[in-house]
mmCIF file of C-alpha atoms and ligand atoms in Angstrom:
data_model
loop_
_atom_site.group_PDB
_atom_site.id
_atom_site.type_symbol
_atom_site.label_atom_id
_atom_site.label_comp_id
_atom_site.label_asym_id
_atom_site.label_seq_id
_atom_site.Cartn_x
_atom_site.Cartn_y
_atom_site.Cartn_z
ATOM 1 C CA MET A 1 25.785 -8.294 7.979
ATOM 2 C CA ARG A 2 27.505 -5.024 8.932
ATOM 3 C CA LEU A 3 25.941 -1.721 7.999
ATOM 4 C CA THR A 4 28.268 1.015 6.784
ATOM 5 C CA GLY A 5 25.548 3.633 6.842
ATOM 6 C CA VAL A 6 22.094 4.655 5.724
ATOM 7 C CA GLU A 7 21.100 7.285 3.166
ATOM 8 C CA LEU A 8 17.791 9.148 3.466
ATOM 9 C CA ARG A 9 16.824 10.464 0.045
ATOM 10 C CA ARG A 10 13.848 12.684 -0.725
ATOM 11 C CA ILE A 11 12.372 12.594 -4.210
ATOM 12 C CA SER A 12 9.502 14.520 -5.764
ATOM 13 C CA MET A 13 7.394 12.848 -8.442
ATOM 14 C CA PRO A 14 4.432 14.604 -10.092
ATOM 15 C CA LEU A 15 1.380 12.331 -10.478
ATOM 16 C CA VAL A 16 -0.093 12.010 -13.986
ATOM 17 C CA THR A 17 -3.476 13.070 -12.565
ATOM 18 C CA PRO A 18 -4.433 14.401 -9.116
ATOM 19 C CA PHE A 19 -5.666 11.627 -6.812
ATOM 20 C CA ARG A 20 -8.581 12.654 -4.572
ATOM 21 C CA THR A 21 -9.716 10.621 -1.568
ATOM 22 C CA SER A 22 -12.096 11.387 1.296
ATOM 23 C CA PHE A 23 -9.154 12.879 3.236
ATOM 24 C CA GLY A 24 -7.452 15.013 0.603
ATOM 25 C CA THR A 25 -5.907 15.358 -2.853
ATOM 26 C CA GLU A 26 -2.405 14.222 -3.836
ATOM 27 C CA THR A 27 -0.844 15.949 -6.863
ATOM 28 C CA THR A 28 2.833 15.178 -6.301
ATOM 29 C CA ARG A 29 4.317 12.194 -4.521
ATOM 30 C CA ASP A 30 7.092 13.398 -2.198
ATOM 31 C CA VAL A 31 8.730 10.150 -1.199
ATOM 32 C CA LEU A 32 11.373 9.268 1.355
ATOM 33 C CA LEU A 33 13.712 6.517 0.139
ATOM 34 C CA VAL A 34 15.995 4.609 2.477
ATOM 35 C CA ARG A 35 19.208 3.086 1.094
ATOM 36 C CA VAL A 36 21.293 0.927 3.385
ATOM 37 C CA VAL A 37 24.911 0.202 2.522
ATOM 38 C CA THR A 38 26.660 -2.925 3.776
ATOM 39 C CA GLY A 39 30.043 -4.419 2.947
ATOM 40 C CA ALA A 40 28.371 -6.833 0.526
ATOM 41 C CA ALA A 41 25.438 -4.981 -1.053
ATOM 42 C CA GLU A 42 23.055 -2.047 -0.985
ATOM 43 C CA GLY A 43 19.334 -2.257 -0.283
ATOM 44 C CA TRP A 44 16.354 -0.005 -0.920
ATOM 45 C CA GLY A 45 13.209 0.706 1.066
ATOM 46 C CA GLU A 46 10.443 3.141 0.119
ATOM 47 C CA CYS A 47 8.643 4.901 2.953
ATOM 48 C CA VAL A 48 4.929 5.134 2.084
ATOM 49 C CA ALA A 49 4.118 8.041 4.419
ATOM 50 C CA MET A 50 2.404 10.952 2.696
ATOM 51 C CA GLY A 51 3.394 14.595 3.103
ATOM 52 C CA ASP A 52 0.584 15.277 5.597
ATOM 53 C CA PRO A 53 -0.816 13.125 8.435
ATOM 54 C CA ARG A 54 -4.284 12.615 6.869
ATOM 55 C CA TYR A 55 -4.377 8.937 5.898
ATOM 56 C CA SER A 56 -2.739 8.064 9.223
ATOM 57 C CA SER A 57 -0.700 9.863 11.877
ATOM 58 C CA GLU A 58 2.537 9.382 9.920
ATOM 59 C CA TYR A 59 3.990 11.911 7.472
ATOM 60 C CA THR A 60 7.233 12.195 5.527
ATOM 61 C CA GLU A 61 9.062 14.730 7.688
ATOM 62 C CA ALA A 62 8.232 12.778 10.839
ATOM 63 C CA ALA A 63 9.452 9.541 9.229
ATOM 64 C CA ALA A 64 12.766 11.156 8.287
ATOM 65 C CA ASP A 65 13.095 12.583 11.789
ATOM 66 C CA VAL A 66 12.426 9.329 13.638
ATOM 67 C CA LEU A 67 14.750 7.411 11.306
ATOM 68 C CA ARG A 68 17.574 9.903 11.836
ATOM 69 C CA ARG A 69 17.076 10.349 15.554
ATOM 70 C CA TYR A 70 16.083 6.865 16.785
ATOM 71 C CA LEU A 71 15.666 4.038 14.265
ATOM 72 C CA VAL A 72 18.920 4.121 12.304
ATOM 73 C CA PRO A 73 21.047 4.636 15.468
ATOM 74 C CA ALA A 74 19.254 1.653 17.074
ATOM 75 C CA LEU A 75 20.689 -0.628 14.388
ATOM 76 C CA ALA A 76 24.252 0.387 15.304
ATOM 77 C CA GLY A 77 24.074 -1.653 18.480
ATOM 78 C CA THR A 78 22.630 -4.788 16.852
ATOM 79 C CA PRO A 79 25.113 -7.642 16.570
ATOM 80 C CA ARG A 80 24.686 -9.889 13.492
ATOM 81 C CA LEU A 81 22.155 -7.637 11.803
ATOM 82 C CA ASP A 82 19.668 -9.263 9.439
ATOM 83 C CA ALA A 83 16.090 -8.347 8.489
ATOM 84 C CA TYR A 84 14.620 -10.460 11.307
ATOM 85 C CA ALA A 85 16.684 -8.510 13.862
ATOM 86 C CA VAL A 86 15.369 -5.119 12.695
ATOM 87 C CA GLY A 87 11.860 -5.398 14.225
ATOM 88 C CA PRO A 88 13.124 -6.324 17.723
ATOM 89 C CA ALA A 89 15.817 -3.606 17.552
ATOM 90 C CA LEU A 90 13.192 -0.966 16.721
ATOM 91 C CA ALA A 91 10.493 -2.294 19.084
ATOM 92 C CA PRO A 92 11.361 0.087 21.972
ATOM 93 C CA PHE A 93 10.093 2.961 19.805
ATOM 94 C CA GLN A 94 6.311 3.248 19.560
ATOM 95 C CA GLY A 95 4.435 3.507 16.272
ATOM 96 C CA HIS A 96 6.144 4.931 13.160
ATOM 97 C CA ARG A 97 5.436 1.722 11.279
ATOM 98 C CA MET A 98 5.935 3.272 7.857
ATOM 99 C CA ALA A 99 9.407 4.506 8.826
ATOM 100 C CA LYS A 100 10.252 1.138 10.391
ATOM 101 C CA ALA A 101 8.986 -0.710 7.308
ATOM 102 C CA ALA A 102 11.232 1.326 4.992
ATOM 103 C CA LEU A 103 14.324 0.571 7.075
ATOM 104 C CA GLU A 104 13.512 -3.134 7.474
ATOM 105 C CA THR A 105 12.814 -3.462 3.744
ATOM 106 C CA ALA A 106 16.138 -1.839 2.853
ATOM 107 C CA VAL A 107 17.988 -4.253 5.179
ATOM 108 C CA LEU A 108 16.040 -7.222 3.776
ATOM 109 C CA ASP A 109 16.796 -6.111 0.216
ATOM 110 C CA ALA A 110 20.538 -5.768 0.944
ATOM 111 C CA GLU A 111 20.618 -9.158 2.656
ATOM 112 C CA LEU A 112 18.814 -10.918 -0.202
ATOM 113 C CA ARG A 113 20.887 -9.188 -2.903
ATOM 114 C CA ALA A 114 24.077 -10.271 -1.142
ATOM 115 C CA ALA A 115 22.781 -13.852 -1.069
ATOM 116 C CA GLY A 116 21.376 -13.726 -4.629
ATOM 117 C CA ARG A 117 17.854 -14.574 -3.405
ATOM 118 C CA PRO A 118 14.645 -12.952 -4.776
ATOM 119 C CA LEU A 119 12.223 -11.395 -2.276
ATOM 120 C CA ALA A 120 9.212 -13.172 -3.778
ATOM 121 C CA ARG A 121 10.695 -16.603 -3.133
ATOM 122 C CA GLU A 122 11.844 -15.567 0.338
ATOM 123 C CA LEU A 123 8.283 -14.535 1.254
ATOM 124 C CA GLY A 124 6.704 -17.703 -0.140
ATOM 125 C CA ALA A 125 5.351 -16.553 -3.496
ATOM 126 C CA VAL A 126 3.507 -19.114 -5.593
ATOM 127 C CA ARG A 127 2.908 -17.055 -8.778
ATOM 128 C CA ASP A 128 5.134 -15.328 -11.327
ATOM 129 C CA ARG A 129 2.569 -12.639 -12.158
ATOM 130 C CA VAL A 130 -0.218 -10.973 -10.198
ATOM 131 C CA PRO A 131 -3.670 -9.742 -11.272
ATOM 132 C CA CYS A 132 -4.038 -5.967 -10.997
ATOM 133 C CA GLY A 133 -6.762 -3.584 -10.023
ATOM 134 C CA VAL A 134 -6.813 0.181 -10.093
ATOM 135 C CA SER A 135 -7.983 2.734 -7.541
ATOM 136 C CA VAL A 136 -10.043 5.554 -9.028
ATOM 137 C CA GLY A 137 -10.159 8.839 -7.118
ATOM 138 C CA ILE A 138 -13.175 11.038 -6.400
ATOM 139 C CA MET A 139 -13.962 13.090 -9.509
ATOM 140 C CA GLY A 140 -15.674 16.385 -10.222
ATOM 141 C CA SER A 141 -18.515 14.707 -12.139
ATOM 142 C CA ILE A 142 -19.977 11.295 -12.998
ATOM 143 C CA GLY A 143 -19.035 11.873 -16.658
ATOM 144 C CA GLU A 144 -15.384 12.328 -15.737
ATOM 145 C CA LEU A 145 -15.527 9.201 -13.579
ATOM 146 C CA LEU A 146 -17.023 7.075 -16.370
ATOM 147 C CA ASP A 147 -14.310 8.265 -18.777
ATOM 148 C CA ALA A 148 -11.598 7.359 -16.271
ATOM 149 C CA VAL A 149 -13.081 3.922 -15.500
ATOM 150 C CA GLY A 150 -13.563 3.226 -19.226
ATOM 151 C CA GLY A 151 -9.904 4.072 -19.876
ATOM 152 C CA TYR A 152 -8.689 1.745 -17.125
ATOM 153 C CA LEU A 153 -10.917 -1.123 -18.320
ATOM 154 C CA ASP A 154 -9.589 -0.618 -21.864
ATOM 155 C CA ALA A 155 -6.043 -0.755 -20.460
ATOM 156 C CA GLY A 156 -6.887 -4.209 -19.054
ATOM 157 C CA TYR A 157 -7.312 -3.615 -15.315
ATOM 158 C CA LEU A 158 -9.145 -6.579 -13.815
ATOM 159 C CA ARG A 159 -10.831 -4.779 -10.928
ATOM 160 C CA ILE A 160 -11.995 -1.223 -10.266
ATOM 161 C CA LYS A 161 -11.955 0.427 -6.843
ATOM 162 C CA LEU A 162 -13.917 3.642 -6.422
ATOM 163 C CA LYS A 163 -12.983 6.084 -3.700
ATOM 164 C CA ILE A 164 -16.162 7.183 -1.910
ATOM 165 C CA GLU A 165 -17.219 9.766 0.675
ATOM 166 C CA PRO A 166 -20.596 11.096 1.874
ATOM 167 C CA GLY A 167 -22.188 12.696 -1.201
ATOM 168 C CA TRP A 168 -20.124 10.550 -3.630
ATOM 169 C CA ASP A 169 -21.098 6.927 -3.043
ATOM 170 C CA VAL A 170 -24.328 5.371 -4.367
ATOM 171 C CA ALA A 171 -24.545 7.546 -7.502
ATOM 172 C CA PRO A 172 -21.024 6.775 -8.828
ATOM 173 C CA VAL A 173 -21.448 3.052 -8.083
ATOM 174 C CA ARG A 174 -24.823 2.980 -9.854
ATOM 175 C CA ALA A 175 -23.390 4.880 -12.836
ATOM 176 C CA VAL A 176 -20.420 2.504 -13.208
ATOM 177 C CA ARG A 177 -22.696 -0.556 -12.990
ATOM 178 C CA GLU A 178 -25.138 0.909 -15.541
ATOM 179 C CA ARG A 179 -22.379 1.794 -18.003
ATOM 180 C CA PHE A 180 -20.010 -1.159 -17.629
ATOM 181 C CA GLY A 181 -22.278 -3.953 -16.380
ATOM 182 C CA ASP A 182 -22.441 -6.397 -13.497
ATOM 183 C CA GLU A 183 -19.434 -8.475 -14.547
ATOM 184 C CA VAL A 184 -16.862 -5.809 -13.675
ATOM 185 C CA LEU A 185 -15.144 -6.609 -10.377
ATOM 186 C CA LEU A 186 -16.010 -3.489 -8.388
ATOM 187 C CA GLN A 187 -15.273 -2.358 -4.842
ATOM 188 C CA VAL A 188 -15.331 0.902 -2.873
ATOM 189 C CA ASP A 189 -13.010 2.557 -0.364
ATOM 190 C CA ALA A 190 -14.244 5.166 2.134
ATOM 191 C CA ASN A 191 -10.995 5.854 4.053
ATOM 192 C CA ALA A 192 -12.922 6.104 7.332
ATOM 193 C CA ALA A 193 -15.353 8.799 6.107
ATOM 194 C CA TYR A 194 -18.573 7.375 7.680
ATOM 195 C CA THR A 195 -19.928 6.442 11.106
ATOM 196 C CA VAL A 196 -21.976 3.425 12.094
ATOM 197 C CA ALA A 197 -25.031 5.751 12.068
ATOM 198 C CA ASP A 198 -24.671 5.699 8.255
ATOM 199 C CA ALA A 199 -25.415 1.952 8.113
ATOM 200 C CA ARG A 200 -28.812 2.387 6.419
ATOM 201 C CA HIS A 201 -27.295 4.637 3.800
ATOM 202 C CA LEU A 202 -24.374 2.253 3.156
ATOM 203 C CA ALA A 203 -26.893 -0.608 2.792
ATOM 204 C CA ARG A 204 -28.036 1.163 -0.375
ATOM 205 C CA LEU A 205 -24.787 -0.138 -1.948
ATOM 206 C CA ASP A 206 -25.906 -3.732 -1.308
ATOM 207 C CA PRO A 207 -27.804 -4.219 -4.612
ATOM 208 C CA TYR A 208 -24.688 -3.460 -6.692
ATOM 209 C CA GLY A 209 -22.818 -6.678 -5.952
ATOM 210 C CA LEU A 210 -19.619 -5.069 -4.721
ATOM 211 C CA LEU A 211 -16.631 -7.264 -3.842
ATOM 212 C CA LEU A 212 -16.187 -5.275 -0.643
ATOM 213 C CA ILE A 213 -16.422 -1.943 1.125
ATOM 214 C CA GLU A 214 -13.059 -0.880 2.518
ATOM 215 C CA GLN A 215 -12.614 0.924 5.845
ATOM 216 C CA PRO A 216 -15.965 2.723 6.038
ATOM 217 C CA LEU A 217 -15.469 3.752 9.699
ATOM 218 C CA PRO A 218 -12.647 5.304 11.756
ATOM 219 C CA GLU A 219 -9.441 3.380 12.361
ATOM 220 C CA ASP A 220 -10.168 2.666 16.028
ATOM 221 C CA ASP A 221 -13.816 1.648 15.508
ATOM 222 C CA VAL A 222 -13.379 -2.093 15.144
ATOM 223 C CA LEU A 223 -16.590 -2.866 17.023
ATOM 224 C CA GLY A 224 -18.436 -0.402 14.779
ATOM 225 C CA HIS A 225 -17.206 -2.328 11.739
ATOM 226 C CA ALA A 226 -18.446 -5.567 13.327
ATOM 227 C CA ARG A 227 -21.844 -3.995 13.922
ATOM 228 C CA LEU A 228 -21.975 -2.545 10.395
ATOM 229 C CA ALA A 229 -21.072 -5.939 8.935
ATOM 230 C CA ARG A 230 -24.309 -7.325 10.401
ATOM 231 C CA LEU A 231 -26.376 -4.512 8.856
ATOM 232 C CA ILE A 232 -25.142 -4.615 5.238
ATOM 233 C CA THR A 233 -24.513 -7.482 2.825
ATOM 234 C CA THR A 234 -21.422 -5.974 1.124
ATOM 235 C CA PRO A 235 -18.391 -7.663 2.759
ATOM 236 C CA VAL A 236 -16.441 -5.324 5.070
ATOM 237 C CA CYS A 237 -12.687 -5.079 4.405
ATOM 238 C CA LEU A 238 -10.314 -3.300 6.779
ATOM 239 C CA ASP A 239 -7.283 -1.214 5.835
ATOM 240 C CA GLU A 240 -6.325 1.532 8.339
ATOM 241 C CA SER A 241 -7.500 -0.531 11.359
ATOM 242 C CA ILE A 242 -5.130 -3.413 10.614
ATOM 243 C CA THR A 243 -1.788 -2.322 12.059
ATOM 244 C CA SER A 244 -0.409 -5.780 12.942
ATOM 245 C CA ALA A 245 -1.106 -9.504 12.779
ATOM 246 C CA ARG A 246 -2.529 -9.240 16.303
ATOM 247 C CA ALA A 247 -4.948 -6.509 15.188
ATOM 248 C CA ALA A 248 -5.956 -8.672 12.222
ATOM 249 C CA ALA A 249 -6.688 -11.663 14.457
ATOM 250 C CA ALA A 250 -8.779 -9.490 16.792
ATOM 251 C CA ALA A 251 -10.765 -7.856 13.972
ATOM 252 C CA ILE A 252 -11.511 -11.216 12.354
ATOM 253 C CA THR A 253 -12.544 -12.774 15.674
ATOM 254 C CA LEU A 254 -14.901 -9.839 16.374
ATOM 255 C CA GLY A 255 -16.517 -10.193 12.935
ATOM 256 C CA ALA A 256 -15.199 -6.820 11.762
ATOM 257 C CA ALA A 257 -13.204 -8.011 8.732
ATOM 258 C CA ALA A 258 -14.348 -10.501 6.094
ATOM 259 C CA ILE A 259 -11.418 -9.413 3.899
ATOM 260 C CA VAL A 260 -8.134 -7.643 4.718
ATOM 261 C CA ASN A 261 -6.121 -5.097 2.733
ATOM 262 C CA VAL A 262 -2.411 -5.709 3.417
ATOM 263 C CA LYS A 263 -0.089 -2.718 3.108
ATOM 264 C CA PRO A 264 3.428 -3.505 4.305
ATOM 265 C CA GLY A 265 4.126 0.132 5.193
ATOM 266 C CA ARG A 266 1.036 0.377 7.395
ATOM 267 C CA VAL A 267 2.018 -2.711 9.419
ATOM 268 C CA GLY A 268 5.768 -2.151 9.851
ATOM 269 C CA GLY A 269 7.187 -4.203 6.989
ATOM 270 C CA TYR A 270 7.030 -7.271 4.763
ATOM 271 C CA LEU A 271 7.702 -9.743 7.581
ATOM 272 C CA GLU A 272 4.646 -8.538 9.534
ATOM 273 C CA ALA A 273 2.681 -8.354 6.260
ATOM 274 C CA ARG A 274 3.411 -12.045 5.712
ATOM 275 C CA ARG A 275 2.259 -12.831 9.273
ATOM 276 C CA ILE A 276 -1.025 -11.063 8.506
ATOM 277 C CA HIS A 277 -1.311 -13.097 5.321
ATOM 278 C CA ASP A 278 -0.804 -16.259 7.379
ATOM 279 C CA VAL A 279 -3.273 -15.292 10.155
ATOM 280 C CA CYS A 280 -5.919 -14.432 7.553
ATOM 281 C CA ALA A 281 -5.299 -17.662 5.632
ATOM 282 C CA ALA A 282 -5.725 -19.656 8.845
ATOM 283 C CA HIS A 283 -9.136 -17.970 9.358
ATOM 284 C CA GLY A 284 -10.231 -18.388 5.733
ATOM 285 C CA VAL A 285 -10.118 -14.605 5.213
ATOM 286 C CA PRO A 286 -8.840 -13.530 1.766
ATOM 287 C CA VAL A 287 -6.340 -10.689 1.490
ATOM 288 C CA TRP A 288 -5.205 -8.308 -1.227
ATOM 289 C CA CYS A 289 -2.274 -5.935 -1.569
ATOM 290 C CA GLY A 290 -3.001 -2.243 -1.074
ATOM 291 C CA GLY A 291 -1.068 0.631 -2.603
ATOM 292 C CA MET A 292 0.255 3.991 -1.457
ATOM 293 C CA LEU A 293 1.145 5.495 -4.840
ATOM 294 C CA GLU A 294 4.556 3.800 -4.701
ATOM 295 C CA THR A 295 7.392 4.271 -7.171
ATOM 296 C CA GLY A 296 8.804 1.191 -8.898
ATOM 297 C CA LEU A 297 10.966 0.482 -5.837
ATOM 298 C CA GLY A 298 8.004 0.048 -3.498
ATOM 299 C CA ARG A 299 5.867 -1.518 -6.223
ATOM 300 C CA ALA A 300 8.427 -4.273 -6.876
ATOM 301 C CA ALA A 301 8.241 -5.449 -3.279
ATOM 302 C CA ASN A 302 4.430 -5.186 -3.202
ATOM 303 C CA VAL A 303 4.133 -7.315 -6.328
ATOM 304 C CA ALA A 304 6.369 -9.949 -4.687
ATOM 305 C CA LEU A 305 4.078 -10.004 -1.634
ATOM 306 C CA ALA A 306 0.938 -10.146 -3.789
ATOM 307 C CA ALA A 307 2.230 -13.417 -5.252
ATOM 308 C CA LEU A 308 1.612 -15.275 -1.951
ATOM 309 C CA PRO A 309 -1.192 -17.871 -2.010
ATOM 310 C CA ASN A 310 -3.873 -16.098 0.072
ATOM 311 C CA PHE A 311 -3.689 -12.926 -2.036
ATOM 312 C CA THR A 312 -6.745 -14.082 -3.957
ATOM 313 C CA LEU A 313 -8.188 -10.674 -4.923
ATOM 314 C CA PRO A 314 -6.567 -8.250 -7.407
ATOM 315 C CA GLY A 315 -4.516 -5.582 -5.601
ATOM 316 C CA ASP A 316 -3.944 -1.841 -5.947
ATOM 317 C CA THR A 317 -0.745 -2.831 -7.730
ATOM 318 C CA SER A 318 -1.215 -0.796 -10.892
ATOM 319 C CA ALA A 319 1.302 -0.141 -13.658
ATOM 320 C CA SER A 320 3.848 2.677 -13.307
ATOM 321 C CA GLY A 321 2.018 4.698 -15.963
ATOM 322 C CA ARG A 322 -1.109 4.961 -13.800
ATOM 323 C CA TYR A 323 0.906 7.160 -11.420
ATOM 324 C CA PHE A 324 3.986 8.653 -13.085
ATOM 325 C CA ARG A 325 5.134 9.733 -16.525
ATOM 326 C CA THR A 326 8.640 8.502 -15.637
ATOM 327 C CA ASP A 327 9.217 5.950 -12.875
ATOM 328 C CA VAL A 328 12.514 5.738 -10.981
ATOM 329 C CA THR A 329 12.903 2.092 -12.040
ATOM 330 C CA GLU A 330 12.198 0.433 -15.364
ATOM 331 C CA PRO A 331 8.429 0.916 -15.577
ATOM 332 C CA PHE A 332 6.022 -1.808 -14.513
ATOM 333 C CA VAL A 333 3.818 -2.421 -17.550
ATOM 334 C CA LEU A 334 0.440 -4.167 -17.471
ATOM 335 C CA GLN A 335 0.384 -7.393 -19.495
ATOM 336 C CA ASP A 336 -3.048 -8.884 -19.893
ATOM 337 C CA GLY A 337 -4.174 -7.247 -16.640
ATOM 338 C CA HIS A 338 -1.171 -8.573 -14.710
ATOM 339 C CA LEU A 339 2.231 -7.365 -13.526
ATOM 340 C CA PRO A 340 5.226 -9.710 -13.603
ATOM 341 C CA VAL A 341 6.790 -10.626 -10.259
ATOM 342 C CA PRO A 342 10.439 -9.495 -10.280
ATOM 343 C CA SER A 343 12.759 -12.507 -10.257
ATOM 344 C CA GLY A 344 16.139 -10.859 -9.606
ATOM 345 C CA PRO A 345 17.884 -10.817 -6.208
ATOM 346 C CA GLY A 346 16.225 -8.757 -3.448
ATOM 347 C CA ILE A 347 13.376 -6.576 -4.662
ATOM 348 C CA GLY A 348 14.656 -7.326 -8.162
ATOM 349 C CA VAL A 349 14.724 -3.784 -9.551
ATOM 350 C CA GLU A 350 17.221 -0.896 -9.491
ATOM 351 C CA PRO A 351 16.685 2.842 -9.581
ATOM 352 C CA ARG A 352 17.760 4.377 -12.895
ATOM 353 C CA PRO A 353 20.597 6.727 -11.851
ATOM 354 C CA ASP A 354 19.682 9.561 -14.251
ATOM 355 C CA VAL A 355 15.987 9.532 -13.286
ATOM 356 C CA LEU A 356 16.796 9.250 -9.590
ATOM 357 C CA ARG A 357 19.175 12.205 -9.808
ATOM 358 C CA ALA A 358 16.588 14.305 -11.651
ATOM 359 C CA VAL A 359 13.820 13.773 -9.062
ATOM 360 C CA THR A 360 15.992 14.003 -5.924
ATOM 361 C CA THR A 361 15.391 17.061 -3.750
ATOM 362 C CA ALA A 362 17.671 16.194 -0.802
ATOM 363 C CA THR A 363 19.972 13.461 0.497
ATOM 364 C CA GLU A 364 21.386 12.824 3.931
ATOM 365 C CA TRP A 365 24.040 10.268 4.877
ATOM 366 C CA LEU A 366 23.858 8.682 8.314
ATOM 367 C CA PRO A 367 27.122 6.807 9.035
ATOM 368 C CA LEU A 368 26.991 3.856 11.427
HETATM 369 O O1 NPG B 401 -2.746 2.568 -6.464
HETATM 370 O O2 NPG B 401 -1.198 2.978 -4.990
HETATM 371 C C1 NPG B 401 -2.369 3.077 -5.431
HETATM 372 C C2 NPG B 401 -3.346 3.879 -4.624
HETATM 373 C C3 NPG B 401 -4.307 2.985 -3.951
HETATM 374 O O3 NPG B 401 -6.290 3.990 -3.192
HETATM 375 C C4 NPG B 401 -5.141 3.729 -2.973
HETATM 376 N N1 NPG B 401 -4.521 4.093 -1.851
HETATM 377 O O4 NPG B 401 -6.426 4.436 1.090
HETATM 378 O O5 NPG B 401 -5.687 2.750 0.022
HETATM 379 C C5 NPG B 401 -5.782 3.962 0.166
HETATM 380 C C6 NPG B 401 -5.185 4.876 -0.870
HETATM 381 C C7 NPG B 401 -4.267 5.948 -0.405
HETATM 382 C C8 NPG B 401 -3.792 6.812 -1.331
HETATM 383 C C9 NPG B 401 -3.868 6.089 0.880
HETATM 384 C C10 NPG B 401 -2.971 7.850 -0.991
HETATM 385 C C11 NPG B 401 -3.013 7.109 1.230
HETATM 386 C C12 NPG B 401 -2.591 8.003 0.304
#
């Protein structure tokens, strides 16, 4: 495949409701889209970096900068470019996994579209629809939280994830259990807001039968997670700490991860995400697909990944309407708690030109 050039496109999408986590509040999703153009096809990749470096060290402006300055030019010198050649070509540059993932995904999409092959089949999907959960932000009051959770359960979501932080943990979990019962699949996500000294407090979540507690401790505290896992009965799931298949293998071996959240952006792309899936499967560790408030372009690829066999827990792959009034693609709509896996070539969806134009704030063409 020969690349003609790469477009960096910035779009701004207001969220239907503000989304509060332990590290901040998102009200608008300012997304960087990568479009690669080849002789045969175009391909899309969505960069999941947020506007500020709070979830991780990456942020949108830095992703655009590293793509423009280093990553896109590195592809110019790659003979016989395909998606598998992108990782090695970008390997000399440290970090910036979200930026790398967007570029690799765009190349993979173009390659698969040109060949008429769907991403799901390419990755090894075994399902044509995936069960969906929803991530519920930190709210101003328990009443507000119960209304939100009730609305999502009525909409058909099969699993609820509550964002927690010190001061908003046991009480919201207890309230949701009391109102909606023990059958609801329920889990919590701390985004690294605790330390291992909070183990006794976190053990107070044990009686509520949670599926998992996600990333309670800082990203680099893998040993702390292993220690915490011996002090609480809720299974520990890692998100931020899992940056590669190698990191996943180490965390599992140390006893720090009973379950793994797979986010392709966090780990450098869908090819590494599949390796993590495979490593976890080999260790008997279930995985699920995380979310980063993606538009339909990123969601399509996530849903394809979530159709692999070891994705045995519902993911943060919610319907378009949970995030945006108008999505850039045809909206993903929940059907019986599931989203359909796109079956068209590549990621299987297209941006709607009028919507894309309306939300675009800047474009930049990088010829190769
Ligand atoms: O449904 O896409 C979604 C959001 C899922 O909770 C979610 N994402 O830490 O996993 C996370 C969290 C997040 C949100 C991370 C915004 C970064 C920014």
